[in-house]
XYZ file of C-alpha atoms in Angstrom:
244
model
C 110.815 114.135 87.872
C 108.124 115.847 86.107
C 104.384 116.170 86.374
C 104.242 114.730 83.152
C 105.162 111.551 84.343
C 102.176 110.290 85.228
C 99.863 112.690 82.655
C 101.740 111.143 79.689
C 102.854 108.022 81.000
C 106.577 109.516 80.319
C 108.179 106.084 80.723
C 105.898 104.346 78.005
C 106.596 104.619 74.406
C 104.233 106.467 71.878
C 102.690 103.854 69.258
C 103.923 104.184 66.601
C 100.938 102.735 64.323
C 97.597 103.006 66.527
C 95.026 102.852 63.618
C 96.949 99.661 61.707
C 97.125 97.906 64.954
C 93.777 98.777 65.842
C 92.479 97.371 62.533
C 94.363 94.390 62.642
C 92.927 93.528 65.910
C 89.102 94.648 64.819
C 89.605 92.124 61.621
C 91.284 89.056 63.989
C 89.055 86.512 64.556
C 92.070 84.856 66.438
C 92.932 85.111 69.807
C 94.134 88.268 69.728
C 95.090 88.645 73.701
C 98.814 89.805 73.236
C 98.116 92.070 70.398
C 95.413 93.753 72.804
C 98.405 93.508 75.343
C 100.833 95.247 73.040
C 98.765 97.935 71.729
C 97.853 98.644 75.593
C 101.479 99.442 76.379
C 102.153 102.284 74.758
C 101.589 105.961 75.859
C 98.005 106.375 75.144
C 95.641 109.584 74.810
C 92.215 109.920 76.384
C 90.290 109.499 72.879
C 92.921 106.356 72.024
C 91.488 104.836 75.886
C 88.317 105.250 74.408
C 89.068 103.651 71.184
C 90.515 100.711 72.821
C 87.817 100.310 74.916
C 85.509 100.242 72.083
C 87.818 97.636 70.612
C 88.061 95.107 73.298
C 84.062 95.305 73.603
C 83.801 94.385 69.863
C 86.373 91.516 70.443
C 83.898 89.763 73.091
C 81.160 90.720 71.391
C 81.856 88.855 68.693
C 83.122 86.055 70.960
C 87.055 85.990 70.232
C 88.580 83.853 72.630
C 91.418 85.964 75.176
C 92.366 83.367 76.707
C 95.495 85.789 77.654
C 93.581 88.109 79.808
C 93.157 87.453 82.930
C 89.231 88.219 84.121
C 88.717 91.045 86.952
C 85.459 92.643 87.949
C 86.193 95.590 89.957
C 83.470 97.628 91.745
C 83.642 101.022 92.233
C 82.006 103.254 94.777
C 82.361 107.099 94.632
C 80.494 110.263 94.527
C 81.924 112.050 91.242
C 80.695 110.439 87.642
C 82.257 107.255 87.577
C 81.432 106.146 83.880
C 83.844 108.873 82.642
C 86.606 106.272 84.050
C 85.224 103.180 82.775
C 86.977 103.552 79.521
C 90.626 104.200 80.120
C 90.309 101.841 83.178
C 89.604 98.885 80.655
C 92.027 99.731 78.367
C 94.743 100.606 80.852
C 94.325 96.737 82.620
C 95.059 95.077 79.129
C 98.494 96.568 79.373
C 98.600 94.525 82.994
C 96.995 91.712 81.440
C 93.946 92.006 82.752
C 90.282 91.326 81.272
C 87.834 94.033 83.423
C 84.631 94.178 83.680
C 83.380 97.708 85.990
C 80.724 97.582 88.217
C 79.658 101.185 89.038
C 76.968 102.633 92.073
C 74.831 105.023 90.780
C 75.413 108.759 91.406
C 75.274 109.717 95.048
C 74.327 105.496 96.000
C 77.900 104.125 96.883
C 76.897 104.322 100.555
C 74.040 102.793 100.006
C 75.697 100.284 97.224
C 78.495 99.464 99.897
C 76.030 98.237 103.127
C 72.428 96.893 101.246
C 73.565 93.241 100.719
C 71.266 92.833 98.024
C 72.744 95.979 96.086
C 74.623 95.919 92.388
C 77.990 95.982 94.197
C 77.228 93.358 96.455
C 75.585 90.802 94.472
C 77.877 91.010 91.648
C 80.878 88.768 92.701
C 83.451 91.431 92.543
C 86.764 90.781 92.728
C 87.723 94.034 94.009
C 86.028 96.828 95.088
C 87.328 100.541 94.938
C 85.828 103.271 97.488
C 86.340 106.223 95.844
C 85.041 109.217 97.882
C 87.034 112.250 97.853
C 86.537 114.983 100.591
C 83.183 116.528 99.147
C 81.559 112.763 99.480
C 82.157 112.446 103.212
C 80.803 113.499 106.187
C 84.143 116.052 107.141
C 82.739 119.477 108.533
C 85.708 121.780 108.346
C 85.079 124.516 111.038
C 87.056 127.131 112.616
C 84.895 128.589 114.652
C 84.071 125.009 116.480
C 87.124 122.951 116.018
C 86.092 120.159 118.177
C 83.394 119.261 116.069
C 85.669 119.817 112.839
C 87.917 116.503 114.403
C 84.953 114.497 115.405
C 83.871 114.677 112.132
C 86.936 112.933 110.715
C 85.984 110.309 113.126
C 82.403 110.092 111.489
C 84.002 109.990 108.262
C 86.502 106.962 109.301
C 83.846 105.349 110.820
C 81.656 105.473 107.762
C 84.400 104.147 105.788
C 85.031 101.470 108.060
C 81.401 100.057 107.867
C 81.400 100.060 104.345
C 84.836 98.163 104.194
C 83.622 95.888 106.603
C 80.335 95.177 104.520
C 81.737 94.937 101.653
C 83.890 91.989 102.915
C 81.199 90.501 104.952
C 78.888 90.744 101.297
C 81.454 88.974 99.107
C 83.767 86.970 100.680
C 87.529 87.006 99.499
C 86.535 90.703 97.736
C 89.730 93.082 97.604
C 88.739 96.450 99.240
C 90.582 99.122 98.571
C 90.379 102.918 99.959
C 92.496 105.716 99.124
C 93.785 109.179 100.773
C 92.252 112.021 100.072
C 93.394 114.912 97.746
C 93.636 118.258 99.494
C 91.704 121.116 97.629
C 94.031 123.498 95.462
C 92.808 126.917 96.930
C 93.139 127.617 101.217
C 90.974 129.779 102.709
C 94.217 130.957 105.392
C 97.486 130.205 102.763
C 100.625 129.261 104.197
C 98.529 129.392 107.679
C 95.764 126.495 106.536
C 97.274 123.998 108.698
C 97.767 125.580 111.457
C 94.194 126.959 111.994
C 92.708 124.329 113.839
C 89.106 123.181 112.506
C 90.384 123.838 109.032
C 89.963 122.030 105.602
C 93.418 121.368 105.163
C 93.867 120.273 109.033
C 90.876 117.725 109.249
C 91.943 116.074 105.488
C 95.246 115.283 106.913
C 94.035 113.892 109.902
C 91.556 111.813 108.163
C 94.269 110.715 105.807
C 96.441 109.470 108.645
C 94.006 107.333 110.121
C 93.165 105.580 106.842
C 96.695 104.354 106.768
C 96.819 103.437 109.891
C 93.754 102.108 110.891
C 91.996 100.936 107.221
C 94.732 99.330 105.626
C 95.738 97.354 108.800
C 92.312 95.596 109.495
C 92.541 94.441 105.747
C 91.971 97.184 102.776
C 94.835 97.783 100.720
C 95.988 101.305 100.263
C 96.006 104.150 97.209
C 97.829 106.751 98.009
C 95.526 109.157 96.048
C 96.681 112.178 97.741
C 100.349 111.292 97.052
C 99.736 111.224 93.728
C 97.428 114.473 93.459
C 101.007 116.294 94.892
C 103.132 114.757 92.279
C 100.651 115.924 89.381
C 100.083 118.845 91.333
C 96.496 119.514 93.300
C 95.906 122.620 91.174
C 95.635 120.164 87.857
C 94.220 117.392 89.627
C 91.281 119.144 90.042
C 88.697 120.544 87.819
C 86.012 122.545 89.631
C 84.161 123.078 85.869
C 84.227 118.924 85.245
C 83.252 118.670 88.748
């Protein structure tokens, strides 16, 4: 299997005719749900997301039924900037058959946005909610020197996730949570030895990761497997410290 797989979408076809397709759709003044569909299920670049996107906003705007689409507003909480994903996420649901709508926290608020009841996130009727902090947006404290507090930070960071999970529920009742593993940092400060050293980065993420699985997703959040699929792109391209 290559990396490729999930970058290109290997097992999707290219379109063959983006721009007429897109056109037709713009022009429609149909229901034009399964063309939308259609046009999602190809093989798509970054800019043709984007395009898409811009599409299917034109579409409502002008009030086209989509009677096709099946309406989702999905809430996301996370500590990197989250517009950047609104895009392709809209686009990518139409191939799914889904109509989103994305509810985003403002920078550095989804802790906030996750336990105020009165917040965006929690007043919005979600249907799902994503919690989308990576390593650098919880409270882990990798340290060598002092490994015992390097492990009971993993138990801060569980616990924070935990509340906010359990908030989130409590805020909007029937709301799908979902968390997600972490992905481990490309670069080790010890190599081959990083998970061995006790206290370290490396060490604390995969303890933290083990006790989402088993202790998130069975009280009731389903599970992303982010740092699975960070290994199967490969953690090196995954991240971007110069977009970060």
């Amino acid at each position: 299997m290559s990396a490729s797989i999930y970058k290109d979408l290997g097992w999707l076809q290219t379109p063959t005719d983006f721009q007429g397709a897109y056109a037709w759709i713009a022009a429609s003044k149909a229901d034009c749900s399964q063309e939308l569909i259609a046009l999602a299920s190809h093989s798509l670049r970054n800019t043709q997301l984007g395009q898409l996107s811009h599409l299917l906003k034109k579409v409502r705007g002008r009030g086209t039924p989509l009677a096709g689409l099946t309406p989702y507003r999905l809430g996301i909480l996370g500590n990197g900037t989250l517009d950047l994903l609104v895009p392709a996420l809209e686009a990518t649901a139409l191939r799914m058959g889904f109509l989103l709508d994305c509810v985003l926290c403002g920078f550095g608020q989804a802790v906030t946005e996750a336990l105020d009841p009165e917040s965006q996130i929690n007043t919005s009727g979600c249907d799902g909610v994503l919690i989308a902090l990576d390593y650098r947006g919880l409270p882990l404290k990798a340290s060598v020197i002092h490994p015992d507090e390097a492990h009971a930070s993993v138990q801060s960071a569980l616990s924070l996730l935990s509340a906010m999970c359990a908030s989130l529920r409590q805020n909007t009742p029937g709301v799908h949570v979902m968390v997600h593993t972490l992905a481990p940092p490309a670069e080790t400060l010890f190599g081959n030895f990083e998970k061995r050293v006790l206290g370290s980065l490396a060490q604390i993420i995969d303890a933290l990761n083990q006790q989402i699985v088993q202790t998130l997703t069975g009280d009731g959040c389903a599970l992303l497997d982010m740092a699975a699929l960070a290994q199967t792109v490969g953690v090196a391209e995954w991240h971007s410290h110069m977009q970060w």
